[in-house]
XYZ file of C-alpha atoms in Angstrom:
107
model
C 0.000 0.000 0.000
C 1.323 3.312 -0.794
C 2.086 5.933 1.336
C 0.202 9.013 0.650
C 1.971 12.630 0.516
C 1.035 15.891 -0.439
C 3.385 17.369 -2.925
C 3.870 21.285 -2.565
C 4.667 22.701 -6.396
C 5.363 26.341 -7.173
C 5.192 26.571 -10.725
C 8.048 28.046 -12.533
C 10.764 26.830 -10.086
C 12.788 24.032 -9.991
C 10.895 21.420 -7.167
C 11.458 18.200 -5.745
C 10.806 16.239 -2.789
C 12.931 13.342 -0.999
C 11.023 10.083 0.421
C 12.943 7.939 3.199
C 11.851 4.555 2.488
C 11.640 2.751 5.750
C 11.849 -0.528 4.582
C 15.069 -2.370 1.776
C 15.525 -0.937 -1.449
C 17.597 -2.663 -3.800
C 18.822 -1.605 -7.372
C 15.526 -1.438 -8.859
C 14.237 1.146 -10.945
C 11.916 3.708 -10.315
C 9.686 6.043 -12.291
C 6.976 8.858 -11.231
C 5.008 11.070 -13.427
C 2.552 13.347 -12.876
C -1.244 13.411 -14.507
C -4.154 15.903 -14.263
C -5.600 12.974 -12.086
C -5.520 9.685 -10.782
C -6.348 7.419 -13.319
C -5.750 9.309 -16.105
C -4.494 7.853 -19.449
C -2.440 9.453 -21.995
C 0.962 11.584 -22.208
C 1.664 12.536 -18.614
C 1.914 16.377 -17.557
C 5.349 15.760 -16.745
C 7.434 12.727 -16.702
C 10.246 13.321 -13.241
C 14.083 12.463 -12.749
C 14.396 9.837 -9.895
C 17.070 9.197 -7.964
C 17.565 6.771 -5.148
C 20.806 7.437 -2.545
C 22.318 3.732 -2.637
C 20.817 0.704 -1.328
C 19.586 -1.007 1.796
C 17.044 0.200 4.630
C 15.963 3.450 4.780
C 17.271 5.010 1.834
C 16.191 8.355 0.005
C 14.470 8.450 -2.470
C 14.476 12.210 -4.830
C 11.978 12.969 -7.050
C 12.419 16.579 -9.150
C 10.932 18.871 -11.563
C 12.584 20.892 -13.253
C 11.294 25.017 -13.964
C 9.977 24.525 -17.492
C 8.088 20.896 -16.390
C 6.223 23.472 -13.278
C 5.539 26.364 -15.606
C 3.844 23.825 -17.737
C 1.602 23.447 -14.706
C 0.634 27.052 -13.670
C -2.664 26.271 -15.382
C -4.111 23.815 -12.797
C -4.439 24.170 -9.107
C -3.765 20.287 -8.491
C -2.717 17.554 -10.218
C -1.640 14.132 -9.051
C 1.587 12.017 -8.980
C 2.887 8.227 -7.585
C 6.706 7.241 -7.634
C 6.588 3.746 -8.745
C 9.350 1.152 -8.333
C 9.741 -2.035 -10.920
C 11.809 -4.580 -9.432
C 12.078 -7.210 -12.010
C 8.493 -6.458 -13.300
C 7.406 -6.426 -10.342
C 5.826 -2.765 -10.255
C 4.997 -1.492 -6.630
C 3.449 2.395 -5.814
C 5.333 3.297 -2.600
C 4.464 6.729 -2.735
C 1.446 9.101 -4.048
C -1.158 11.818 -3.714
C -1.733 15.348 -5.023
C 0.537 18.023 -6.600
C -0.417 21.010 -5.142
C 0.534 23.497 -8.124
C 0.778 27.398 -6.557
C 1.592 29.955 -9.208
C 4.624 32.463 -9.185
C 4.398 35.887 -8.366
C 7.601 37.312 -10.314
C 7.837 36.226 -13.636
């Protein structure tokens, strides 16, 4: 079951959010997008880097946006995201919930 976590989002800057994983994480791979909402099929708003801090118990886990991906947002108030991982095929959510998208004041 995933864990569910409110993603802050300013959009225009550069954004990302780390994720300790309390239990063993391997060298599997791991992907997280983010879509207007749960469910939704189709290209993804924006597709995010990853990055895991080496192995074993209670690594971190990065996820990021970068400026352009969050200006592409500024049009919604919310969105959604999960950070996925596939270990062998094996495809687990260990993380998800809403973007919460806040627009920039300077421009």
């Amino acid at each position: 079951m995933a864990t569910k976590v409110a993603w802050p989002v300013r959009a225009g800057d550069n954004e990302s959010i780390t994720f300790v994983w309390p239990g063993e994480l391997g060298s599997e791979t791991y992907r997280c997008e983010v879509r207007p909402e749960a469910g939704s099929t189709g290209t993804p708003l924006a597709t995010c880097t990853v990055a895991a801090a080496g192995v074993g118990a209670n690594v971190e886990v990065t996820v990021s946006l970068s400026s352009a991906q969050t200006r592409a947002l500024a049009g919604l108030s919310v969105a959604a995201y999960d950070l996925e991982q596939d270990a062998g095929g094996i495809i687990s959510t260990l993380f998800e919930g809403p973007v919460q998208i806040r627009r920039d004041v300077t421009l």
